[in-house]
Short mmCIF file of C-alpha atoms in Angstrom, two decimals:
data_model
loop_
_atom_site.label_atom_id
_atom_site.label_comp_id
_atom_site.label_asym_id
_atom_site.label_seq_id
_atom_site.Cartn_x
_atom_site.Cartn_y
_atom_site.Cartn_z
CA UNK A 1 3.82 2.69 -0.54
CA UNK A 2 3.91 6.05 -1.84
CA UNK A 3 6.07 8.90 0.58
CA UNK A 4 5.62 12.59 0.41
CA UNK A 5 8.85 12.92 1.84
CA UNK A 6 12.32 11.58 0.13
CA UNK A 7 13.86 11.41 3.13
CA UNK A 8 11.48 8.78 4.74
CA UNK A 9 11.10 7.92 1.06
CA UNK A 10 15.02 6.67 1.75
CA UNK A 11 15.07 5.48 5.20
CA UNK A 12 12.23 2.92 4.42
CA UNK A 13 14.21 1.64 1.27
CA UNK A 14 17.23 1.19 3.80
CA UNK A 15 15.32 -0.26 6.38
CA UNK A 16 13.65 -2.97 3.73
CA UNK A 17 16.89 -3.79 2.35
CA UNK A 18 16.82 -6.09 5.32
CA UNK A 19 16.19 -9.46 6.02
CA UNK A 20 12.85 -10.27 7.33
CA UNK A 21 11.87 -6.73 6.59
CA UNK A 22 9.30 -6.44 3.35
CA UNK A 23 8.10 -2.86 2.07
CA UNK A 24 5.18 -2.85 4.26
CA UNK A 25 6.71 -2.98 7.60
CA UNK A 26 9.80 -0.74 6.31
CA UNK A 27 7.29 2.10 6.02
CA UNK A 28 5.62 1.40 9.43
CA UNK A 29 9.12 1.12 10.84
CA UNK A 30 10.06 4.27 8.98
CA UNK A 31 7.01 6.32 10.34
CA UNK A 32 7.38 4.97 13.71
CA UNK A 33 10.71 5.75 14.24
CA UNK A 34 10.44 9.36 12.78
CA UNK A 35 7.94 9.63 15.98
CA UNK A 36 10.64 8.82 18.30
CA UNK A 37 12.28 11.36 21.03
CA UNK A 38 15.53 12.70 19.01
CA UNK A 39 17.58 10.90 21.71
CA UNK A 40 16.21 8.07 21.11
CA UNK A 41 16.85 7.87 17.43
CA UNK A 42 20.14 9.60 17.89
CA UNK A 43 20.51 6.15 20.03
CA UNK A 44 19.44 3.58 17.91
CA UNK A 45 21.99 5.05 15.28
CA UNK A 46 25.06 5.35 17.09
CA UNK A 47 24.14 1.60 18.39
CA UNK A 48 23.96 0.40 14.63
CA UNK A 49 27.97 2.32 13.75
CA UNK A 50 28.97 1.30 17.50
CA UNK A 51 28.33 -2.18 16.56
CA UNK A 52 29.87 -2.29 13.14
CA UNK A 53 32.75 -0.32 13.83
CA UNK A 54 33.82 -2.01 17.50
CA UNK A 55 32.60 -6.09 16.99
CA UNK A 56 35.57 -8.31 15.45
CA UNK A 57 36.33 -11.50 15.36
CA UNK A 58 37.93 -13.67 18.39
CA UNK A 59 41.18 -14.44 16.95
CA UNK A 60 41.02 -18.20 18.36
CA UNK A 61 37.32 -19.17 17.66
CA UNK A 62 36.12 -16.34 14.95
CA UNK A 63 33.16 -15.77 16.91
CA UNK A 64 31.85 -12.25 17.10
CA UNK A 65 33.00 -10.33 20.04
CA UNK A 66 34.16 -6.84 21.59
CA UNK A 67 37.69 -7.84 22.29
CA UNK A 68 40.76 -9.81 20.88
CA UNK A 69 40.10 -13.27 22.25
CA UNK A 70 36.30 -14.27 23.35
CA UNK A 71 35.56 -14.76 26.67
CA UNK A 72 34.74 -18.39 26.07
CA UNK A 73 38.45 -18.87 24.88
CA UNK A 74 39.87 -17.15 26.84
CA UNK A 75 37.92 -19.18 29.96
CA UNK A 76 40.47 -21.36 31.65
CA UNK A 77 37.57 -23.77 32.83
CA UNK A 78 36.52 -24.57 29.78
CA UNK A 79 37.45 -27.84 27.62
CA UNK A 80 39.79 -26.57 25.25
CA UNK A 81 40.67 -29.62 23.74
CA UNK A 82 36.63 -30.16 22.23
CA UNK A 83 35.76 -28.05 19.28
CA UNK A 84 32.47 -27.82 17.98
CA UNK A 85 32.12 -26.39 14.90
CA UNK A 86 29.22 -24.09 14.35
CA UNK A 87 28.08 -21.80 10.81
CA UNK A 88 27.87 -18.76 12.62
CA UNK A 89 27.31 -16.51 16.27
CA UNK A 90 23.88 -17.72 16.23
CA UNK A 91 24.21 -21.07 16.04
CA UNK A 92 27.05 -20.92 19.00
CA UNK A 93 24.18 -18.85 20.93
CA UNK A 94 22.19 -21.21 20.74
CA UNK A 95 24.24 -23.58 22.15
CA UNK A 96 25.62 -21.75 24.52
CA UNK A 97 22.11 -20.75 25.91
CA UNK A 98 21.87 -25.05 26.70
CA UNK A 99 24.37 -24.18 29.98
CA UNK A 100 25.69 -27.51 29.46
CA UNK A 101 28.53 -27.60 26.51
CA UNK A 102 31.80 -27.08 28.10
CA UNK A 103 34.16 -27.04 25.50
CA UNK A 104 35.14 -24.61 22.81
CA UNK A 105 33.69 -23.63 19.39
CA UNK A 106 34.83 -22.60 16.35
CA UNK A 107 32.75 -20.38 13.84
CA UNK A 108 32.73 -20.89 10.17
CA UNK A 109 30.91 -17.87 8.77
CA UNK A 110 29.16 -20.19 6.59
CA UNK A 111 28.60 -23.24 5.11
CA UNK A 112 30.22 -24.91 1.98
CA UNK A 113 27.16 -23.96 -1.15
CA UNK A 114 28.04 -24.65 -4.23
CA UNK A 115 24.69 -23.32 -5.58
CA UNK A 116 25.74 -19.98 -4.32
CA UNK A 117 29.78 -20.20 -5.18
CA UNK A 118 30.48 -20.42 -1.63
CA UNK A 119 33.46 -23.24 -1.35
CA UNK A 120 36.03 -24.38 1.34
CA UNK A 121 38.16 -21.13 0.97
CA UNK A 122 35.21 -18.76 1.75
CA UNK A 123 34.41 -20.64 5.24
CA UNK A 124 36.82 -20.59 7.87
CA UNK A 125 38.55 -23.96 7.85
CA UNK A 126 41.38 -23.45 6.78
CA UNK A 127 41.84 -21.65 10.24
CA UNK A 128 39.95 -24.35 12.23
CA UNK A 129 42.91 -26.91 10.48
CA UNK A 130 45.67 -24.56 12.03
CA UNK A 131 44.20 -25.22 15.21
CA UNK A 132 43.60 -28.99 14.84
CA UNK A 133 47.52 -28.73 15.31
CA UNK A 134 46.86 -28.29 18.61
CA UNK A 135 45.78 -30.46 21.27
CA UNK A 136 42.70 -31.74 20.46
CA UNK A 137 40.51 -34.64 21.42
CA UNK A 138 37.00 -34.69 19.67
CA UNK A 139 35.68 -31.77 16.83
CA UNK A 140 31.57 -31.98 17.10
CA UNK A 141 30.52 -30.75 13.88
CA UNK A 142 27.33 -28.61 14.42
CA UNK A 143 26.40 -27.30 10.86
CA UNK A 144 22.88 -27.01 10.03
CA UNK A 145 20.97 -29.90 8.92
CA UNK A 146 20.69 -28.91 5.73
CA UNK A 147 22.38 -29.35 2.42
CA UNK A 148 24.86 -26.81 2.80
CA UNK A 149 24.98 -27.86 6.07
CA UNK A 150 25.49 -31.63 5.91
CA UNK A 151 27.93 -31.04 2.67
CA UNK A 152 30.24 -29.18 4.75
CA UNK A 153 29.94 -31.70 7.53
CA UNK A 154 31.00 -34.09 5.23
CA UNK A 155 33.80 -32.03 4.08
CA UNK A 156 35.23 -31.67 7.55
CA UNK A 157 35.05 -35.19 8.37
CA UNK A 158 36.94 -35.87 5.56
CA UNK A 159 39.71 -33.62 5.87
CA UNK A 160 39.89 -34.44 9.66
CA UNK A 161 39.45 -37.81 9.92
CA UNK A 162 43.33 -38.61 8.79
CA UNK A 163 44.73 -36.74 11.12
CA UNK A 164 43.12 -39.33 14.00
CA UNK A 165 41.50 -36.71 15.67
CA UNK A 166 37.53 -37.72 16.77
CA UNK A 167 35.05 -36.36 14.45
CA UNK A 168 31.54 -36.27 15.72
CA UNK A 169 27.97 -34.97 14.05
CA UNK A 170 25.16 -33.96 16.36
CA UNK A 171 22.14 -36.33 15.96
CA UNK A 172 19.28 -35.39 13.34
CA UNK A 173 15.98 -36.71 14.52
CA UNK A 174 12.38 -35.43 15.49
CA UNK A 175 12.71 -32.47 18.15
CA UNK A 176 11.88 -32.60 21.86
CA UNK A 177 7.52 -31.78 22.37
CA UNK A 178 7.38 -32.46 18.51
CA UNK A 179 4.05 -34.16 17.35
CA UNK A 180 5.22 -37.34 14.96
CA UNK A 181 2.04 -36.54 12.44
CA UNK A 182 3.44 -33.10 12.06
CA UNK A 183 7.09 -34.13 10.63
CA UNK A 184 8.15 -34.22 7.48
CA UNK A 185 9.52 -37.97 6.02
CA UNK A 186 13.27 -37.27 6.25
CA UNK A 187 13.68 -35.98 9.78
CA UNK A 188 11.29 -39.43 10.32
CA UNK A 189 13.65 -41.67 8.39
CA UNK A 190 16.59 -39.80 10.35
CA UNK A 191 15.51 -40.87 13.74
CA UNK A 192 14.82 -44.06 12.73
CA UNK A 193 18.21 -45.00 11.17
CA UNK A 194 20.02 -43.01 14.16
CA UNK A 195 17.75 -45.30 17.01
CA UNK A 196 19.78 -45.82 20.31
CA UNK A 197 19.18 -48.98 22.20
CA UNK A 198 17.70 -47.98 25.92
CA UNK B 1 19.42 -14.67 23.18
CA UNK B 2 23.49 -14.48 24.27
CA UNK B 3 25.45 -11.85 23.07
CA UNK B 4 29.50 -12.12 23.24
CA UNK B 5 29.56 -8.56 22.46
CA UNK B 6 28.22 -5.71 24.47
CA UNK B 7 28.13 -3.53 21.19
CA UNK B 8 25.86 -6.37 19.69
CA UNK B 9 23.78 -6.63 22.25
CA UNK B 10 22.84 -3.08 22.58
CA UNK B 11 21.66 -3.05 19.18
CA UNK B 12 19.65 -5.81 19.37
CA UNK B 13 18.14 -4.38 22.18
CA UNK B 14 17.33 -0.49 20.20
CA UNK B 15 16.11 -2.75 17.66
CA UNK B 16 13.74 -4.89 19.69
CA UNK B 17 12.34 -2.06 21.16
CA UNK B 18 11.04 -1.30 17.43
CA UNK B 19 7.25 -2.46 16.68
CA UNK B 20 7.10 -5.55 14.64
CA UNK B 21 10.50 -6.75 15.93
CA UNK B 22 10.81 -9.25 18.33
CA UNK B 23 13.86 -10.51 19.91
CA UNK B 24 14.95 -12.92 18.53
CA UNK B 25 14.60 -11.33 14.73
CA UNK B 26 16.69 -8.44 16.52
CA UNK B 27 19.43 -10.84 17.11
CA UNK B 28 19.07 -11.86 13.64
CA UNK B 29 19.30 -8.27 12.42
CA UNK B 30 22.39 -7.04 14.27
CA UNK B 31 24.22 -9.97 13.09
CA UNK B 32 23.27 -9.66 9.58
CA UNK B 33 23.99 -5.40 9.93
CA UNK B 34 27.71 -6.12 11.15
CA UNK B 35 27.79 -8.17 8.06
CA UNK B 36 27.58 -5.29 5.75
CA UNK B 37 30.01 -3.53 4.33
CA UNK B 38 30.78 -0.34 6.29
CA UNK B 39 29.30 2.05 3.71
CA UNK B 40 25.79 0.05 3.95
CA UNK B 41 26.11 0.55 7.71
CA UNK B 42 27.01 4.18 7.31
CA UNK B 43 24.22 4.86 4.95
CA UNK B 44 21.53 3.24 7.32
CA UNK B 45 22.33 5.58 10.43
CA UNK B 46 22.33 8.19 8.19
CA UNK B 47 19.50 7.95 6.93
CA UNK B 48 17.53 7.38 9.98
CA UNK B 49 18.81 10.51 11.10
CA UNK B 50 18.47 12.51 7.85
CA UNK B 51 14.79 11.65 8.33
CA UNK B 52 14.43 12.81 11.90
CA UNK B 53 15.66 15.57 11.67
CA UNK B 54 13.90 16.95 7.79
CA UNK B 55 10.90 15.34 7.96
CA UNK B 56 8.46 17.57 9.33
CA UNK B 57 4.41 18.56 9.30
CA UNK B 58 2.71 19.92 6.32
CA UNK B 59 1.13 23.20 7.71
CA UNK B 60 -2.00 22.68 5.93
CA UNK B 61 -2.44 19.55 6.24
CA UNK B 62 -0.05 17.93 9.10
CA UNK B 63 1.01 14.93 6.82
CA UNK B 64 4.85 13.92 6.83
CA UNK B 65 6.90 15.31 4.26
CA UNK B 66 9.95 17.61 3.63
CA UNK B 67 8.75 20.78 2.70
CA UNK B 68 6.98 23.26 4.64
CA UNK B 69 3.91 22.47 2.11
CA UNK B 70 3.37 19.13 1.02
CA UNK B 71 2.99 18.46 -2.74
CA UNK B 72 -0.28 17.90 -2.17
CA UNK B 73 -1.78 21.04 -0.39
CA UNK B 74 0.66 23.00 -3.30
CA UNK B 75 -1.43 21.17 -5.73
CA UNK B 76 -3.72 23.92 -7.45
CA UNK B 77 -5.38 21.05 -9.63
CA UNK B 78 -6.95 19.65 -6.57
CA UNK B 79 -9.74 20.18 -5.09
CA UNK B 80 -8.90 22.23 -1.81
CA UNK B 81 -12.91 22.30 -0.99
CA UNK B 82 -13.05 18.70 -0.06
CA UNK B 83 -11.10 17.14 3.01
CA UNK B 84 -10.44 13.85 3.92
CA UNK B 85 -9.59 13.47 7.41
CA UNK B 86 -7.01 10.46 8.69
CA UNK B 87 -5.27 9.06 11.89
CA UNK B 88 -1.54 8.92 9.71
CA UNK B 89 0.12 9.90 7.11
CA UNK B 90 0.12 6.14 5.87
CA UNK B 91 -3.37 5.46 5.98
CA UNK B 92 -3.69 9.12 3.60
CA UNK B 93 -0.66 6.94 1.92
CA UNK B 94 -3.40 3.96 1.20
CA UNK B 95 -5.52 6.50 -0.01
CA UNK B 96 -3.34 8.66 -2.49
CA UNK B 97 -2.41 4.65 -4.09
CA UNK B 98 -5.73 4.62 -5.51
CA UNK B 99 -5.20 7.78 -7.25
CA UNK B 100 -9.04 8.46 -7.81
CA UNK B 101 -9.42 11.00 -4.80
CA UNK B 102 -8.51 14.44 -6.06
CA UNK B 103 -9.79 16.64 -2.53
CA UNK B 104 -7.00 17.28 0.02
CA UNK B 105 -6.20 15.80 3.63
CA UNK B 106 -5.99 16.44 6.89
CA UNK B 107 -3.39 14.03 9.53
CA UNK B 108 -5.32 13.86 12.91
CA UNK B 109 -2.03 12.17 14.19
CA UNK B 110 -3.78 9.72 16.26
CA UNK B 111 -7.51 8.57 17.03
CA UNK B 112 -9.32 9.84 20.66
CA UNK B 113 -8.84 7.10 22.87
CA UNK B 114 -10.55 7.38 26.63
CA UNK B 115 -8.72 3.97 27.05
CA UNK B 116 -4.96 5.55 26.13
CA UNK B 117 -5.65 8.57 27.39
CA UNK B 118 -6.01 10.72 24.01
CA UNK B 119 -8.26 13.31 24.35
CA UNK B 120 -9.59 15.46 21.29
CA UNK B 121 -7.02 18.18 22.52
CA UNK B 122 -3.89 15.42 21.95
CA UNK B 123 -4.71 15.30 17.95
CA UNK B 124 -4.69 18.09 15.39
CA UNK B 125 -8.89 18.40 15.73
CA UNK B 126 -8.34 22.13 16.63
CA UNK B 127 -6.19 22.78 13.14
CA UNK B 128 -8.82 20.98 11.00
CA UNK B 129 -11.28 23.29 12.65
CA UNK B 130 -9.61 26.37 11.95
CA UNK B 131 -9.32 24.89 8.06
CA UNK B 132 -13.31 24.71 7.99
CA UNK B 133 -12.97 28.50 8.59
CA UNK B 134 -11.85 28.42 4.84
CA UNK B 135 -13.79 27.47 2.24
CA UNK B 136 -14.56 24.08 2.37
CA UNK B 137 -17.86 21.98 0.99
CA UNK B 138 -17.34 18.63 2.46
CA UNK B 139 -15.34 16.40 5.02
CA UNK B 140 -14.58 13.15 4.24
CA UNK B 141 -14.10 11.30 7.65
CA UNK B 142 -11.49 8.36 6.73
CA UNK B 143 -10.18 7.03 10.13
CA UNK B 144 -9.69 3.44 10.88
CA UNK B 145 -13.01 1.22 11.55
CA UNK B 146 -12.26 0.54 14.83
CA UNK B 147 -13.88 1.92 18.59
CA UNK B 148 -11.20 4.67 18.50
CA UNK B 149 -11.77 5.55 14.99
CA UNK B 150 -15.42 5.18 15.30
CA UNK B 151 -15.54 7.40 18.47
CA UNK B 152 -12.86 10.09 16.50
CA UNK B 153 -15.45 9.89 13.66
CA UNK B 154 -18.54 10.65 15.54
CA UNK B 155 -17.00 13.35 17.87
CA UNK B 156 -16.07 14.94 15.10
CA UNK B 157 -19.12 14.87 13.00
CA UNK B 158 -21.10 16.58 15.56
CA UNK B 159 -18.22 19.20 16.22
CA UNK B 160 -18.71 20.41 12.08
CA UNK B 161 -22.49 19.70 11.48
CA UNK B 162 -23.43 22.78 13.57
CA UNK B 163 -21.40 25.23 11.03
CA UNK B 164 -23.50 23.63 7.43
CA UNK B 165 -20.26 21.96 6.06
CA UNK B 166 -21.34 18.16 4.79
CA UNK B 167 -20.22 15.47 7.15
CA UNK B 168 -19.56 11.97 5.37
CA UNK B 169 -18.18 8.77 6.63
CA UNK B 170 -16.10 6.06 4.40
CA UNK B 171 -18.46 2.93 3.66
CA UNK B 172 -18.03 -0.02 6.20
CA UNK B 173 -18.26 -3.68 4.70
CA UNK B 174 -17.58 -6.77 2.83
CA UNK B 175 -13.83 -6.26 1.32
CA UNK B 176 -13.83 -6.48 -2.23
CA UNK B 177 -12.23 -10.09 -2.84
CA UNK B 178 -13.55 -11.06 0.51
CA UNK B 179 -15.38 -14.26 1.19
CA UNK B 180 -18.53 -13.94 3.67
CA UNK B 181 -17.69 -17.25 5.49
CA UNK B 182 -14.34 -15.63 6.78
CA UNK B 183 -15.68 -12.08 7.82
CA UNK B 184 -17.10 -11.30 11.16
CA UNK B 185 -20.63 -10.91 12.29
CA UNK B 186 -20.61 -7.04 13.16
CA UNK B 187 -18.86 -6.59 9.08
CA UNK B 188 -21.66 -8.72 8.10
CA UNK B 189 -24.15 -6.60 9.68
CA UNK B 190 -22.55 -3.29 8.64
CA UNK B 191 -22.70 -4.34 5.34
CA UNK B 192 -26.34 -5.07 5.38
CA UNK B 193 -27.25 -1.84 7.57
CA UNK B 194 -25.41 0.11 4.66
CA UNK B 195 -27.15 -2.00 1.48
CA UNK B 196 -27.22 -0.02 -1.69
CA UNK B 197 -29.93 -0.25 -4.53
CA UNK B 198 -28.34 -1.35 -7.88
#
């Protein structure tokens, strides 16, 4: 895309920098949002420095949040004695959205990838072992079920399992209103080997 | 989507309200933005502002750029007789990439819609008529093949054909590359209404 002006020139290149966002849309982003009322660009901007500058991490759970401790944690009704561990805000989201998961998370920021150099010290376990001191009955490990995912399951297990505290995986199988013909041979094998009797 | 932080949220919401974004790719950008190092984050708002507030209509031409004269219009090795008229500065964009069009432009800013509401007086039709005052040989209408740029393209022809200038309209078909099985039935037609001898 050629720009006869460096300043949109530079706000597209920002703009495609990220993820999800290829040169094509940057520019239609960029034009679009040089069209907007100055109040509301003056908006979106101070949302994007609000956001960075004022979200931290809750100091029990690492999730992302405005304050010291999440309001999850910091919910008295809530089962603090199950952790599930998650790979990021999303993922907790996500589950969170179900309505029906009662107890308490813990966010990694990431999963264990040795193809990218990310290892055990990059992730934030060695916090969720501090809190295993604690009382705690049962840590449901909700990584993705992928490699980097199912490593760092593994991992966890491992370094849990001596310490007699319950270590649970969520099951891997073929998704509720999925069409069999349409799934691939793993996720196939998967529910096969991880059958329940009914 | 759930949002544990009212700082997060509110950016995902100024960016859903972007074109092209949806939700849940919102979320998925306000998470990865707090990820970036501060200066990243800086640089982004800044930039969006930088280009509201510089970027502003050539005053020839009413393209985008930063001057009060876009590089083009300054451009004595062009030829300033012929004029290509577009809805947007990226479809003149498109154009300029195939760098064989040496005339000049003119940015309608929009297509006349009776559907939206845009008249001929909501796009710059009364500053490319006061251009034709000039010396110009030929218009080159280049607005989108669709009702609103067909109807933009005919109103328009019939507004300059009374003052002797030559009206011409970009060639509707096939795309080169194209396959006829994929390509609609009015493209088909077009194509064979507008047959050339080779």
């Amino acid at each position: 895309m050629e720009y006869f002006s460096g300043h949109l020139g530079k706000l597209a290149e920002e703009l495609a920098s990220l993820p999800g966002i290829g040169a094509k849309s940057a520019g239609r982003l960029a034009y679009h949002i040089i069209g907007l009322p100055e109040e509301k660009v003056q908006r979106l901007a101070n949302s994007i420095m609000a956001a960075k500058s004022n979200v931290k991490y809750c100091k029990e759970c690492f999730m992302l949040t405005d304050a010291e401790t999440c309001p999850i944690c910091k919910d008295a009704a809530r089962d603090h004695c199950t952790i599930m561990v998650v790979e990021n805000t999303r993922d907790l989201g996500a589950y969170e959205k179900t309505g029906k998961y009662h107890g308490v998370y813990h966010v990694l920021h990431g999963a264990i990838s040795p193809m990218l150099g990310i290892g055990p010290a990059d992730i934030k376990l060695k916090e969720l072992m501090e809190r295993l001191r604690g009382d705690v009955d049962e840590v449901i490990i909700a990584t993705n079920s992928s490699l980097e995912g199912e490593t760092t399951a593994m991992y966890i297990s491992k370094l849990i399992k001596p310490a007699g505290i319950k270590v649970s995986r969520i099951a891997s199988g073929v998704p509720v209103g999925g069409d069999l013909e349409y799934i691939d041979e793993v996720t196939l094998l998967r529910a096969l080997e991880g059958r329940v009797q009914i």
